[in-house]
CSV table of C-alpha atoms and ligand atoms in Angstrom, one decimal:
chain,number,residue,atom,x,y,z
D,1,UNK,CA,3.6,-4.6,4.4
D,2,UNK,CA,2.3,-2.4,1.5
D,3,UNK,CA,2.1,1.3,2.5
D,4,UNK,CA,0.9,4.3,0.5
D,5,UNK,CA,3.7,4.2,-2.2
D,6,UNK,CA,3.1,0.4,-2.9
D,7,UNK,CA,-0.7,0.7,-3.0
D,8,UNK,CA,-0.4,3.8,-5.2
D,9,UNK,CA,1.9,1.8,-7.6
D,10,UNK,CA,-0.6,-1.0,-7.8
D,11,UNK,CA,-3.4,1.4,-8.5
D,12,UNK,CA,-1.5,3.0,-11.3
D,13,UNK,CA,-0.7,-0.4,-12.9
D,14,UNK,CA,-4.3,-1.7,-12.4
D,15,UNK,CA,-6.2,1.3,-13.6
D,16,UNK,CA,-5.7,1.0,-17.3
D,17,UNK,CA,-6.3,-2.7,-17.2
D,18,UNK,CA,-9.5,-2.6,-15.1
D,19,UNK,CA,-11.2,0.6,-16.2
D,20,UNK,CA,-14.4,-0.2,-18.1
D,21,UNK,CA,-14.1,-3.9,-17.5
D,22,UNK,CA,-17.0,-6.1,-16.3
D,23,UNK,CA,-16.6,-9.1,-14.0
D,24,UNK,CA,-18.1,-12.1,-15.8
D,25,UNK,CA,-17.3,-14.8,-13.2
D,26,UNK,CA,-16.1,-14.8,-9.6
D,27,UNK,CA,-14.6,-17.5,-7.5
D,28,UNK,CA,-13.8,-16.8,-3.9
D,29,UNK,CA,-11.7,-19.6,-2.7
D,30,UNK,CA,-11.0,-18.5,0.9
D,31,UNK,CA,-13.9,-17.2,2.9
D,32,UNK,CA,-11.9,-14.8,5.1
D,33,UNK,CA,-10.7,-12.6,2.3
D,34,UNK,CA,-14.2,-11.2,1.9
D,35,UNK,CA,-16.6,-9.6,4.4
D,36,UNK,CA,-19.8,-11.7,4.5
D,37,UNK,CA,-20.1,-15.0,2.8
D,38,UNK,CA,-18.1,-16.0,-0.4
D,39,UNK,CA,-21.5,-16.7,-2.2
D,40,UNK,CA,-22.8,-13.3,-1.3
D,41,UNK,CA,-19.7,-11.6,-2.5
D,42,UNK,CA,-19.6,-13.6,-5.8
D,43,UNK,CA,-23.2,-12.6,-6.5
D,44,UNK,CA,-22.5,-8.9,-5.7
D,45,UNK,CA,-19.5,-8.7,-7.9
D,46,UNK,CA,-20.7,-10.7,-10.9
D,47,UNK,CA,-21.8,-8.3,-13.7
D,48,UNK,CA,-20.3,-5.3,-12.0
D,49,UNK,CA,-18.5,-2.9,-14.2
D,50,UNK,CA,-15.4,-1.1,-12.9
D,51,UNK,CA,-15.5,2.6,-13.6
D,52,UNK,CA,-12.3,3.7,-11.8
D,53,UNK,CA,-9.4,2.5,-9.7
D,54,UNK,CA,-8.1,4.8,-7.0
D,55,UNK,CA,-6.5,4.8,-3.5
D,56,UNK,CA,-7.4,6.1,-0.1
D,57,UNK,CA,-4.7,5.6,2.6
D,58,UNK,CA,-3.7,2.0,2.1
D,59,UNK,CA,-7.1,1.0,0.6
D,60,UNK,CA,-7.6,0.2,-3.0
D,61,UNK,CA,-10.9,1.6,-4.3
D,62,UNK,CA,-12.7,0.2,-7.3
D,63,UNK,CA,-15.7,2.4,-8.1
D,64,UNK,CA,-18.5,0.5,-9.8
D,65,UNK,CA,-20.7,1.9,-12.6
D,66,UNK,CA,-23.8,1.5,-10.4
D,67,UNK,CA,-22.3,3.6,-7.6
D,68,UNK,CA,-21.2,0.9,-5.3
D,69,UNK,CA,-17.6,0.7,-4.1
D,70,UNK,CA,-15.4,-2.4,-4.1
D,71,UNK,CA,-12.6,-1.8,-1.6
D,72,UNK,CA,-9.7,-4.0,-0.7
D,73,UNK,CA,-6.9,-3.9,1.8
D,74,UNK,CA,-3.7,-5.9,1.3
D,75,UNK,CA,-2.6,-6.0,5.0
D,76,UNK,CA,0.7,-8.0,5.3
D,77,UNK,CA,1.0,-10.0,2.1
D,78,UNK,CA,-2.0,-9.3,-0.1
D,79,UNK,CA,-1.3,-8.8,-3.9
D,80,UNK,CA,-3.5,-8.1,-6.9
D,81,UNK,CA,-2.5,-9.7,-10.2
D,82,UNK,CA,-3.8,-9.3,-13.7
D,83,UNK,CA,-3.1,-11.8,-16.4
D,84,UNK,CA,-4.1,-11.9,-20.0
D,85,UNK,CA,-5.7,-15.1,-21.2
D,86,UNK,CA,-2.9,-17.6,-21.9
D,87,UNK,CA,-1.7,-17.8,-25.5
D,88,UNK,CA,-3.5,-14.6,-26.5
D,89,UNK,CA,-1.3,-12.5,-28.7
D,90,UNK,CA,-2.5,-9.0,-28.8
D,91,UNK,CA,0.1,-6.5,-30.1
D,92,UNK,CA,0.7,-3.8,-27.6
D,93,UNK,CA,1.6,-0.2,-28.2
D,94,UNK,CA,5.3,-1.2,-28.4
D,95,UNK,CA,4.7,-3.7,-31.1
D,96,UNK,CA,4.4,-7.5,-31.0
D,97,UNK,CA,7.9,-8.3,-29.8
D,98,UNK,CA,7.6,-6.3,-26.6
D,99,UNK,CA,4.2,-7.8,-25.8
D,100,UNK,CA,5.4,-11.4,-26.2
D,101,UNK,CA,8.4,-10.7,-23.9
D,102,UNK,CA,6.1,-9.2,-21.3
D,103,UNK,CA,3.6,-12.0,-21.2
D,104,UNK,CA,6.4,-14.6,-20.8
D,105,UNK,CA,7.7,-12.7,-17.8
D,106,UNK,CA,4.2,-12.7,-16.3
D,107,UNK,CA,3.8,-16.4,-16.9
D,108,UNK,CA,6.7,-17.0,-14.6
D,109,UNK,CA,5.6,-14.6,-12.0
D,110,UNK,CA,1.9,-15.5,-12.0
D,111,UNK,CA,1.2,-19.2,-11.8
D,112,UNK,CA,-2.5,-19.8,-12.1
D,113,UNK,CA,-2.2,-22.8,-9.8
D,114,UNK,CA,-0.6,-20.7,-7.1
D,115,UNK,CA,-1.8,-22.1,-3.8
D,116,UNK,CA,-2.1,-18.6,-2.4
D,117,UNK,CA,-4.7,-17.4,-4.9
D,118,UNK,CA,-7.6,-16.6,-2.7
D,119,UNK,CA,-10.1,-15.1,-5.2
D,120,UNK,CA,-10.3,-15.1,-9.0
D,121,UNK,CA,-12.3,-12.7,-11.2
D,122,UNK,CA,-12.7,-13.3,-14.9
D,123,UNK,CA,-13.2,-10.1,-16.9
D,124,UNK,CA,-15.0,-9.4,-20.1
D,125,UNK,CA,-11.8,-9.0,-22.1
D,126,UNK,CA,-10.6,-12.5,-21.3
D,127,UNK,CA,-8.2,-11.3,-18.6
D,128,UNK,CA,-8.1,-12.6,-15.1
D,129,UNK,CA,-7.8,-10.6,-11.9
D,130,UNK,CA,-6.6,-12.5,-8.9
D,131,UNK,CA,-6.2,-11.8,-5.2
D,132,UNK,CA,-3.2,-13.6,-3.9
D,133,UNK,CA,-2.3,-13.6,-0.2
D,134,UNK,CA,0.1,-15.9,1.6
D,135,UNK,CA,-1.0,-15.0,5.1
D,136,UNK,CA,-4.7,-14.4,4.3
D,137,UNK,CA,-5.0,-11.2,6.3
D,138,UNK,CA,-6.1,-9.1,3.4
D,139,UNK,CA,-9.7,-8.4,2.8
D,140,UNK,CA,-12.3,-6.8,0.5
D,141,UNK,CA,-16.0,-5.8,0.5
D,142,UNK,CA,-18.5,-4.2,-1.8
D,143,UNK,CA,-20.4,-1.4,-0.1
D,144,UNK,CA,-22.9,1.3,-1.1
D,145,UNK,CA,-21.5,4.8,-1.9
D,146,UNK,CA,-23.0,6.1,1.3
D,147,UNK,CA,-21.3,3.4,3.4
D,148,UNK,CA,-18.0,4.1,1.8
D,149,UNK,CA,-18.3,7.9,2.3
D,150,UNK,CA,-18.9,7.2,6.0
D,151,UNK,CA,-15.9,4.9,6.3
D,152,UNK,CA,-13.7,7.4,4.4
D,153,UNK,CA,-14.7,10.2,6.7
D,154,UNK,CA,-13.2,8.2,9.7
D,155,UNK,CA,-9.8,8.0,8.0
D,156,UNK,CA,-7.0,10.4,8.6
D,157,UNK,CA,-5.5,13.0,6.3
D,158,UNK,CA,-4.3,11.9,2.9
D,159,UNK,CA,-0.6,12.9,3.0
D,160,UNK,CA,-0.2,13.7,-0.7
D,161,UNK,CA,-3.3,15.9,-0.8
D,162,UNK,CA,-3.6,19.7,-0.4
D,163,UNK,CA,-5.4,19.2,2.9
D,164,UNK,CA,-2.2,17.8,4.5
D,165,UNK,CA,-0.5,21.1,5.5
D,166,UNK,CA,2.2,21.7,8.1
D,167,UNK,CA,-0.5,23.4,10.2
D,168,UNK,CA,-2.9,20.5,10.0
D,169,UNK,CA,-0.1,18.1,11.0
D,170,UNK,CA,1.0,20.4,13.9
D,171,UNK,CA,-2.6,20.6,15.2
D,172,UNK,CA,-3.0,16.9,15.2
D,173,UNK,CA,0.4,16.3,16.9
D,174,UNK,CA,-0.5,18.8,19.6
D,175,UNK,CA,-3.6,16.8,20.5
D,176,UNK,CA,-1.8,13.4,21.0
D,177,UNK,CA,0.1,12.1,24.0
D,178,UNK,CA,1.5,9.1,22.2
D,179,UNK,CA,5.1,8.7,20.9
D,180,UNK,CA,5.3,10.5,17.5
D,181,UNK,CA,6.2,7.2,15.7
D,182,UNK,CA,3.0,5.5,16.9
D,183,UNK,CA,1.0,8.7,16.1
D,184,UNK,CA,2.3,8.5,12.5
D,185,UNK,CA,1.1,4.9,12.2
D,186,UNK,CA,-2.5,5.7,13.4
D,187,UNK,CA,-4.6,5.6,10.2
D,188,UNK,CA,-7.2,7.8,11.7
D,189,UNK,CA,-4.7,10.7,11.9
D,190,UNK,CA,-2.7,10.3,8.7
D,191,UNK,CA,-3.8,7.6,6.2
D,192,UNK,CA,-1.2,5.6,4.3
D,193,UNK,CA,2.0,5.8,6.4
D,194,UNK,CA,3.3,2.5,7.7
D,195,UNK,CA,6.4,1.4,9.6
D,196,UNK,CA,9.0,1.9,6.8
D,197,UNK,CA,8.0,5.4,5.7
D,198,UNK,CA,7.3,6.6,9.3
D,199,UNK,CA,10.8,5.8,10.5
D,200,UNK,CA,12.4,7.2,7.3
D,201,UNK,CA,10.4,10.5,7.7
D,202,UNK,CA,11.4,10.8,11.4
D,203,UNK,CA,15.1,10.3,10.5
D,204,UNK,CA,14.9,13.0,7.7
D,205,UNK,CA,13.2,15.4,10.1
D,206,UNK,CA,15.7,14.7,12.9
D,207,UNK,CA,13.0,13.8,15.4
D,208,UNK,CA,13.2,11.0,17.9
D,209,UNK,CA,10.5,8.4,17.4
D,210,UNK,CA,10.1,8.3,21.2
D,211,UNK,CA,9.3,11.9,21.5
D,212,UNK,CA,5.6,12.6,22.6
D,213,UNK,CA,3.6,13.9,19.6
D,214,UNK,CA,2.4,16.9,21.5
D,215,UNK,CA,6.0,18.0,22.3
D,216,UNK,CA,7.0,18.0,18.7
D,217,UNK,CA,6.1,21.7,18.3
D,218,UNK,CA,5.5,23.8,15.3
D,219,UNK,CA,9.1,24.1,14.0
D,220,UNK,CA,9.7,20.4,14.0
D,221,UNK,CA,6.2,19.7,12.7
D,222,UNK,CA,7.1,21.8,9.6
D,223,UNK,CA,10.2,19.7,9.1
D,224,UNK,CA,8.3,16.5,9.6
D,225,UNK,CA,5.6,17.5,7.1
D,226,UNK,CA,8.2,18.2,4.5
D,227,UNK,CA,9.9,14.8,5.3
D,228,UNK,CA,6.7,12.8,5.0
D,229,UNK,CA,5.7,14.4,1.7
D,230,UNK,CA,9.3,14.0,0.2
D,231,UNK,CA,9.8,10.4,1.3
D,232,UNK,CA,6.3,9.3,0.0
D,233,UNK,CA,6.8,11.1,-3.3
D,234,UNK,CA,10.2,9.6,-3.9
D,235,UNK,CA,9.0,6.2,-2.9
D,236,UNK,CA,6.1,6.5,-5.4
D,237,UNK,CA,8.6,7.5,-8.0
D,238,UNK,CA,10.6,4.3,-7.3
D,239,UNK,CA,7.5,2.2,-7.4
D,240,UNK,CA,7.7,1.3,-3.7
D,241,UNK,CA,10.0,-0.7,-1.5
D,242,UNK,CA,10.6,-4.5,-1.9
D,243,UNK,CA,12.9,-5.8,0.8
D,244,UNK,CA,13.4,-9.0,-1.2
D,245,UNK,CA,13.7,-11.3,1.8
D,246,UNK,CA,10.9,-13.8,1.0
D,247,UNK,CA,8.4,-14.6,-1.8
D,248,UNK,CA,5.8,-12.8,0.4
D,249,UNK,CA,7.5,-9.5,-0.3
D,250,UNK,CA,5.9,-6.7,-2.1
D,251,UNK,CA,5.5,-6.8,-5.9
D,252,UNK,CA,3.1,-4.9,-8.1
D,253,UNK,CA,0.2,-6.3,-10.1
D,254,UNK,CA,2.7,-7.2,-12.9
D,255,UNK,CA,5.0,-9.1,-10.6
D,256,UNK,CA,7.6,-6.3,-10.6
D,257,UNK,CA,9.3,-5.3,-7.4
D,258,UNK,CA,9.9,-1.6,-6.3
D,259,UNK,CA,13.3,-0.1,-5.9
D,260,UNK,CA,13.1,2.4,-3.0
D,261,UNK,CA,14.9,-0.1,-0.8
D,262,UNK,CA,18.1,1.3,-2.3
D,263,UNK,CA,17.3,4.7,-0.8
D,264,UNK,CA,16.3,3.7,2.8
D,265,UNK,CA,18.4,5.7,5.3
D,266,UNK,CA,17.5,4.0,8.6
D,267,UNK,CA,15.0,1.2,8.1
D,268,UNK,CA,16.6,-2.2,8.6
D,269,UNK,CA,20.1,-0.6,9.2
D,270,UNK,CA,20.6,-1.6,12.9
D,271,UNK,CA,24.2,-1.1,13.9
D,272,UNK,CA,25.2,0.6,10.7
D,273,UNK,CA,26.5,4.2,10.8
D,274,UNK,CA,24.0,7.0,10.5
D,275,UNK,CA,24.4,8.7,7.1
D,276,UNK,CA,24.3,12.1,8.8
D,277,UNK,CA,26.4,11.7,12.0
D,278,UNK,CA,28.0,8.2,11.9
D,279,UNK,CA,26.4,7.1,15.2
D,280,UNK,CA,25.3,3.4,14.9
D,281,UNK,CA,21.6,3.1,14.1
D,282,UNK,CA,19.5,1.6,16.9
D,283,UNK,CA,16.5,-0.7,16.8
D,284,UNK,CA,13.8,-0.5,19.4
D,285,UNK,CA,10.3,-2.0,19.6
D,286,UNK,CA,7.3,0.4,19.8
D,287,UNK,CA,3.7,-0.9,19.7
D,288,UNK,CA,5.1,-4.4,18.7
D,289,UNK,CA,6.8,-2.9,15.6
D,290,UNK,CA,10.5,-2.3,15.0
D,291,UNK,CA,11.6,1.3,15.0
D,292,UNK,CA,15.0,2.2,13.6
D,293,UNK,CA,16.5,5.6,14.5
D,294,UNK,CA,19.8,7.5,15.2
D,295,UNK,CA,20.2,8.3,18.8
D,296,UNK,CA,22.9,10.8,17.8
D,297,UNK,CA,20.9,13.2,15.6
D,298,UNK,CA,17.2,12.5,16.2
D,299,UNK,CA,16.0,14.5,19.1
X,301,ZN,ZN1,22.7,10.5,13.1
């Protein structure tokens, strides 16, 4: 499931391709990927000019020139893809050879007849933006600037922003009776963390995922804050995590997987020795999600 680093990677890839582009035709093929009816969404998006592409928590945010906001959420298996028009040879900044190689790779990764393409948007430069989703849990909507501001206000702290301080984290932890792992997944407290980076941050901070949030205390909260920021920054640098188990796995909008999976310390390592104290990593289920932790050095 894409978390902050994966969504951030997609945003960075999409931004230069979508900025300033206008949607000339829209085809919503699966009704439940849009809020409201497909017809209404197609009407709302056709003619819209994308001014900027950004991220809030795990949401992708396309700001439109008329002030409206086109948001999308990938949920489990959603993907955005951009393809240039087939056969088009536009020399890129690296010369013609590089561009041709790139488009061949994209042709393999992005089949236009893919049965999981749920919505297709043709852009004014001849490229195509598609929303692909195997499990069809992802969704999108176009809302007014005011509606978006209201929705954003209900979201938690952005962990890579200046507002996310050790003190802000400690205050929120102190107000929650839930296990700290479940606290970290609550998007109204901190926006963008999911299962993988929550368990990695807890391992780095040496905090048991079962500990009550309000018993974490200030000293551990400072360590947890550092761990969250570090693991997210490193994962963004490695373009996210792709576990590579199925075709539903995370890839960016160019079809390229991330590489942070090579740096995971506890996630998906049940029974393997802890890299700090050699105790076998344990897997438990919390809130219907797998938690991995070291019972030896996470307190
Ligand atoms: Zn350990």
